[in-house]
Amino acid sequence: MASTTSGDVLPTGCRIFTSIPDVFFIPEFVIGGLVWILVASTRISPENPLGWVMFASIFCFVVTTLWFFIFLCGANQSSVWPSLDVGYHFVAVVFYLSAAVDLAYITILKGSLTTMPPENLKIYRLDIAAVVMSYLATLLYFLHAIFSAMRWKTS
């Protein structure tokens, strides 16, 4: 784990690839993108809960990408950035956890049908994969938030 002994508040440039919690950026980006793709590739029915899943995954995907580039470019050197980092990742945890629970509930309802045509079975399997990926994304954001909080307390 790289330290911030040079006086920097947060790591910048390539140091984000070697420091905890910043190593979670790439997995969050990939897993979050998979949730977005898997949900988008199925029928969005019912619209309301799955619309929230799409919003949460797209919001976190875009903001994490922006956050990654801010850290990469070194624009995160103000003293407010550690608390913003913790705050954003806890918001992302809440978003993804609520989206994962909604998605799991809808998937369970779809799976409770006694007879399922083959085309619906494919969609059901995609929904199961999306549920797994959304819980994995929740875990990654949670770990990032916890390690960011620990870094914030020491800065």
PDB file of C-alpha atoms in Angstrom:
ATOM      1  CA  MET A   1       0.000   0.000   0.000  1.00  0.00           C
ATOM      2  CA  ALA A   2       1.444   3.344  -1.037  1.00  0.00           C
ATOM      3  CA  SER A   3       1.605   5.981   1.603  1.00  0.00           C
ATOM      4  CA  THR A   4       0.926   9.652   1.188  1.00  0.00           C
ATOM      5  CA  THR A   5       4.146  10.818   2.827  1.00  0.00           C
ATOM      6  CA  SER A   6       4.831  13.423   0.144  1.00  0.00           C
ATOM      7  CA  GLY A   7       2.234  15.714   1.698  1.00  0.00           C
ATOM      8  CA  ASP A   8      -0.506  14.798  -0.750  1.00  0.00           C
ATOM      9  CA  VAL A   9      -3.945  14.393   0.715  1.00  0.00           C
ATOM     10  CA  LEU A  10      -4.842  11.549  -1.672  1.00  0.00           C
ATOM     11  CA  PRO A  11      -2.785   9.571  -4.172  1.00  0.00           C
ATOM     12  CA  THR A  12      -2.620  10.842  -7.739  1.00  0.00           C
ATOM     13  CA  GLY A  13      -1.524   9.514 -11.087  1.00  0.00           C
ATOM     14  CA  CYS A  14      -0.374   5.924 -11.255  1.00  0.00           C
ATOM     15  CA  ARG A  15      -0.191   5.701  -7.445  1.00  0.00           C
ATOM     16  CA  ILE A  16      -3.955   5.084  -7.408  1.00  0.00           C
ATOM     17  CA  PHE A  17      -3.274   1.659  -8.912  1.00  0.00           C
ATOM     18  CA  THR A  18      -1.209   0.681  -5.862  1.00  0.00           C
ATOM     19  CA  SER A  19      -3.080   2.241  -2.977  1.00  0.00           C
ATOM     20  CA  ILE A  20      -5.983   0.862  -1.021  1.00  0.00           C
ATOM     21  CA  PRO A  21      -8.898   1.773  -1.459  1.00  0.00           C
ATOM     22  CA  ASP A  22      -8.213   3.188  -4.920  1.00  0.00           C
ATOM     23  CA  VAL A  23      -7.435  -0.215  -6.427  1.00  0.00           C
ATOM     24  CA  PHE A  24     -11.197  -0.829  -6.278  1.00  0.00           C
ATOM     25  CA  PHE A  25     -11.874   1.733  -9.033  1.00  0.00           C
ATOM     26  CA  ILE A  26     -11.331  -0.676 -11.924  1.00  0.00           C
ATOM     27  CA  PRO A  27     -13.377  -3.584 -10.471  1.00  0.00           C
ATOM     28  CA  GLU A  28     -16.194  -1.160  -9.581  1.00  0.00           C
ATOM     29  CA  PHE A  29     -16.099   0.166 -13.125  1.00  0.00           C
ATOM     30  CA  VAL A  30     -16.195  -3.317 -14.696  1.00  0.00           C
ATOM     31  CA  ILE A  31     -18.785  -4.899 -12.380  1.00  0.00           C
ATOM     32  CA  GLY A  32     -20.989  -1.792 -12.470  1.00  0.00           C
ATOM     33  CA  GLY A  33     -20.840  -1.822 -16.260  1.00  0.00           C
ATOM     34  CA  LEU A  34     -21.847  -5.486 -16.250  1.00  0.00           C
ATOM     35  CA  VAL A  35     -24.888  -4.732 -14.089  1.00  0.00           C
ATOM     36  CA  TRP A  36     -25.890  -1.981 -16.476  1.00  0.00           C
ATOM     37  CA  ILE A  37     -25.437  -4.214 -19.540  1.00  0.00           C
ATOM     38  CA  LEU A  38     -27.196  -7.228 -18.034  1.00  0.00           C
ATOM     39  CA  VAL A  39     -30.241  -5.261 -16.917  1.00  0.00           C
ATOM     40  CA  ALA A  40     -30.386  -3.364 -20.204  1.00  0.00           C
ATOM     41  CA  SER A  41     -30.300  -6.614 -22.190  1.00  0.00           C
ATOM     42  CA  THR A  42     -33.476  -7.944 -20.569  1.00  0.00           C
ATOM     43  CA  ARG A  43     -37.082  -6.852 -20.725  1.00  0.00           C
ATOM     44  CA  ILE A  44     -37.586  -3.947 -18.354  1.00  0.00           C
ATOM     45  CA  SER A  45     -40.723  -5.181 -16.653  1.00  0.00           C
ATOM     46  CA  PRO A  46     -41.914  -3.909 -14.163  1.00  0.00           C
ATOM     47  CA  GLU A  47     -40.538  -0.513 -15.091  1.00  0.00           C
ATOM     48  CA  ASN A  48     -40.437   1.180 -11.708  1.00  0.00           C
ATOM     49  CA  PRO A  49     -38.042  -1.039  -9.707  1.00  0.00           C
ATOM     50  CA  LEU A  50     -35.889  -1.898 -12.710  1.00  0.00           C
ATOM     51  CA  GLY A  51     -35.771   1.756 -13.699  1.00  0.00           C
ATOM     52  CA  TRP A  52     -34.190   2.416 -10.302  1.00  0.00           C
ATOM     53  CA  VAL A  53     -31.673  -0.363 -10.945  1.00  0.00           C
ATOM     54  CA  MET A  54     -30.755   1.233 -14.270  1.00  0.00           C
ATOM     55  CA  PHE A  55     -30.474   4.691 -12.686  1.00  0.00           C
ATOM     56  CA  ALA A  56     -28.289   3.434  -9.838  1.00  0.00           C
ATOM     57  CA  SER A  57     -25.967   1.446 -12.093  1.00  0.00           C
ATOM     58  CA  ILE A  58     -25.596   4.222 -14.693  1.00  0.00           C
ATOM     59  CA  PHE A  59     -25.163   6.922 -12.032  1.00  0.00           C
ATOM     60  CA  CYS A  60     -22.473   4.940 -10.194  1.00  0.00           C
ATOM     61  CA  PHE A  61     -20.769   3.962 -13.459  1.00  0.00           C
ATOM     62  CA  VAL A  62     -20.554   7.570 -14.660  1.00  0.00           C
ATOM     63  CA  VAL A  63     -19.565   9.075 -11.304  1.00  0.00           C
ATOM     64  CA  THR A  64     -16.971   6.356 -10.644  1.00  0.00           C
ATOM     65  CA  THR A  65     -15.468   7.002 -14.077  1.00  0.00           C
ATOM     66  CA  LEU A  66     -15.372  10.734 -13.351  1.00  0.00           C
ATOM     67  CA  TRP A  67     -13.951  10.078  -9.857  1.00  0.00           C
ATOM     68  CA  PHE A  68     -11.252   7.810 -11.358  1.00  0.00           C
ATOM     69  CA  PHE A  69     -10.144  10.479 -13.831  1.00  0.00           C
ATOM     70  CA  ILE A  70     -10.135  13.159 -11.130  1.00  0.00           C
ATOM     71  CA  PHE A  71      -7.834  10.974  -9.046  1.00  0.00           C
ATOM     72  CA  LEU A  72      -5.719  10.046 -12.065  1.00  0.00           C
ATOM     73  CA  CYS A  73      -5.223  13.689 -13.096  1.00  0.00           C
ATOM     74  CA  GLY A  74      -4.402  14.786  -9.549  1.00  0.00           C
ATOM     75  CA  ALA A  75      -7.269  17.228  -9.107  1.00  0.00           C
ATOM     76  CA  ASN A  76      -8.053  15.694  -5.704  1.00  0.00           C
ATOM     77  CA  GLN A  77      -5.495  17.474  -3.558  1.00  0.00           C
ATOM     78  CA  SER A  78      -7.786  19.754  -1.558  1.00  0.00           C
ATOM     79  CA  SER A  79      -8.450  18.826   2.065  1.00  0.00           C
ATOM     80  CA  VAL A  80     -12.157  18.274   1.305  1.00  0.00           C
ATOM     81  CA  TRP A  81     -11.534  15.354  -1.073  1.00  0.00           C
ATOM     82  CA  PRO A  82     -11.091  12.582   1.531  1.00  0.00           C
ATOM     83  CA  SER A  83     -14.514  13.317   3.013  1.00  0.00           C
ATOM     84  CA  LEU A  84     -16.064  13.592  -0.468  1.00  0.00           C
ATOM     85  CA  ASP A  85     -14.533  10.219  -1.323  1.00  0.00           C
ATOM     86  CA  VAL A  86     -16.085   8.600   1.748  1.00  0.00           C
ATOM     87  CA  GLY A  87     -19.428  10.290   1.161  1.00  0.00           C
ATOM     88  CA  TYR A  88     -19.694   9.306  -2.483  1.00  0.00           C
ATOM     89  CA  HIS A  89     -18.815   5.675  -1.848  1.00  0.00           C
ATOM     90  CA  PHE A  90     -21.343   5.352   0.977  1.00  0.00           C
ATOM     91  CA  VAL A  91     -24.014   6.865  -1.301  1.00  0.00           C
ATOM     92  CA  ALA A  92     -23.000   4.358  -3.980  1.00  0.00           C
ATOM     93  CA  VAL A  93     -23.350   1.532  -1.441  1.00  0.00           C
ATOM     94  CA  VAL A  94     -26.881   2.642  -0.565  1.00  0.00           C
ATOM     95  CA  PHE A  95     -27.808   3.008  -4.244  1.00  0.00           C
ATOM     96  CA  TYR A  96     -26.415  -0.374  -5.241  1.00  0.00           C
ATOM     97  CA  LEU A  97     -27.791  -2.193  -2.212  1.00  0.00           C
ATOM     98  CA  SER A  98     -31.291  -0.872  -2.812  1.00  0.00           C
ATOM     99  CA  ALA A  99     -30.998  -1.661  -6.521  1.00  0.00           C
ATOM    100  CA  ALA A 100     -29.706  -5.173  -5.798  1.00  0.00           C
ATOM    101  CA  VAL A 101     -32.564  -5.907  -3.408  1.00  0.00           C
ATOM    102  CA  ASP A 102     -35.132  -4.623  -5.934  1.00  0.00           C
ATOM    103  CA  LEU A 103     -33.551  -6.657  -8.708  1.00  0.00           C
ATOM    104  CA  ALA A 104     -33.410  -9.804  -6.580  1.00  0.00           C
ATOM    105  CA  TYR A 105     -37.063  -9.424  -5.616  1.00  0.00           C
ATOM    106  CA  ILE A 106     -38.180  -8.996  -9.232  1.00  0.00           C
ATOM    107  CA  THR A 107     -36.033 -11.960 -10.285  1.00  0.00           C
ATOM    108  CA  ILE A 108     -37.568 -14.149  -7.572  1.00  0.00           C
ATOM    109  CA  LEU A 109     -41.038 -13.149  -8.748  1.00  0.00           C
ATOM    110  CA  LYS A 110     -40.143 -14.015 -12.349  1.00  0.00           C
ATOM    111  CA  GLY A 111     -38.694 -17.357 -11.254  1.00  0.00           C
ATOM    112  CA  SER A 112     -41.785 -18.340  -9.316  1.00  0.00           C
ATOM    113  CA  LEU A 113     -43.721 -18.879 -12.537  1.00  0.00           C
ATOM    114  CA  THR A 114     -44.385 -22.614 -12.897  1.00  0.00           C
ATOM    115  CA  THR A 115     -44.035 -22.763 -16.663  1.00  0.00           C
ATOM    116  CA  MET A 116     -41.450 -20.632 -18.340  1.00  0.00           C
ATOM    117  CA  PRO A 117     -41.016 -20.479 -22.113  1.00  0.00           C
ATOM    118  CA  PRO A 118     -37.409 -20.912 -23.348  1.00  0.00           C
ATOM    119  CA  GLU A 119     -37.056 -17.224 -24.340  1.00  0.00           C
ATOM    120  CA  ASN A 120     -38.048 -16.182 -20.808  1.00  0.00           C
ATOM    121  CA  LEU A 121     -35.558 -18.658 -19.331  1.00  0.00           C
ATOM    122  CA  LYS A 122     -32.707 -16.782 -21.032  1.00  0.00           C
ATOM    123  CA  ILE A 123     -33.961 -13.470 -19.614  1.00  0.00           C
ATOM    124  CA  TYR A 124     -34.336 -15.082 -16.179  1.00  0.00           C
ATOM    125  CA  ARG A 125     -30.714 -16.258 -16.297  1.00  0.00           C
ATOM    126  CA  LEU A 126     -29.560 -12.781 -17.324  1.00  0.00           C
ATOM    127  CA  ASP A 127     -31.499 -11.378 -14.368  1.00  0.00           C
ATOM    128  CA  ILE A 128     -29.798 -13.846 -12.024  1.00  0.00           C
ATOM    129  CA  ALA A 129     -26.399 -12.775 -13.357  1.00  0.00           C
ATOM    130  CA  ALA A 130     -27.377  -9.125 -12.866  1.00  0.00           C
ATOM    131  CA  VAL A 131     -28.390  -9.836  -9.258  1.00  0.00           C
ATOM    132  CA  VAL A 132     -25.049 -11.506  -8.530  1.00  0.00           C
ATOM    133  CA  MET A 133     -23.116  -8.665 -10.167  1.00  0.00           C
ATOM    134  CA  SER A 134     -25.128  -6.001  -8.337  1.00  0.00           C
ATOM    135  CA  TYR A 135     -24.388  -7.588  -4.953  1.00  0.00           C
ATOM    136  CA  LEU A 136     -20.725  -7.875  -5.948  1.00  0.00           C
ATOM    137  CA  ALA A 137     -20.715  -4.189  -6.930  1.00  0.00           C
ATOM    138  CA  THR A 138     -22.308  -3.366  -3.569  1.00  0.00           C
ATOM    139  CA  LEU A 139     -19.511  -5.262  -1.815  1.00  0.00           C
ATOM    140  CA  LEU A 140     -16.810  -3.474  -3.816  1.00  0.00           C
ATOM    141  CA  TYR A 141     -18.279  -0.042  -3.105  1.00  0.00           C
ATOM    142  CA  PHE A 142     -18.672  -0.973   0.580  1.00  0.00           C
ATOM    143  CA  LEU A 143     -15.022  -2.020   0.843  1.00  0.00           C
ATOM    144  CA  HIS A 144     -13.965   1.145  -0.952  1.00  0.00           C
ATOM    145  CA  ALA A 145     -16.085   3.230   1.431  1.00  0.00           C
ATOM    146  CA  ILE A 146     -14.673   1.530   4.538  1.00  0.00           C
ATOM    147  CA  PHE A 147     -11.050   1.895   3.422  1.00  0.00           C
ATOM    148  CA  SER A 148     -11.724   5.502   2.346  1.00  0.00           C
ATOM    149  CA  ALA A 149     -13.154   6.214   5.802  1.00  0.00           C
ATOM    150  CA  MET A 150     -10.052   4.736   7.418  1.00  0.00           C
ATOM    151  CA  ARG A 151      -7.834   6.894   5.186  1.00  0.00           C
ATOM    152  CA  TRP A 152      -9.969   9.961   5.944  1.00  0.00           C
ATOM    153  CA  LYS A 153      -9.596   9.425   9.698  1.00  0.00           C
ATOM    154  CA  THR A 154      -5.802   9.259   9.401  1.00  0.00           C
ATOM    155  CA  SER A 155      -5.490  12.333   7.178  1.00  0.00           C
TER     156      SER A 155
END
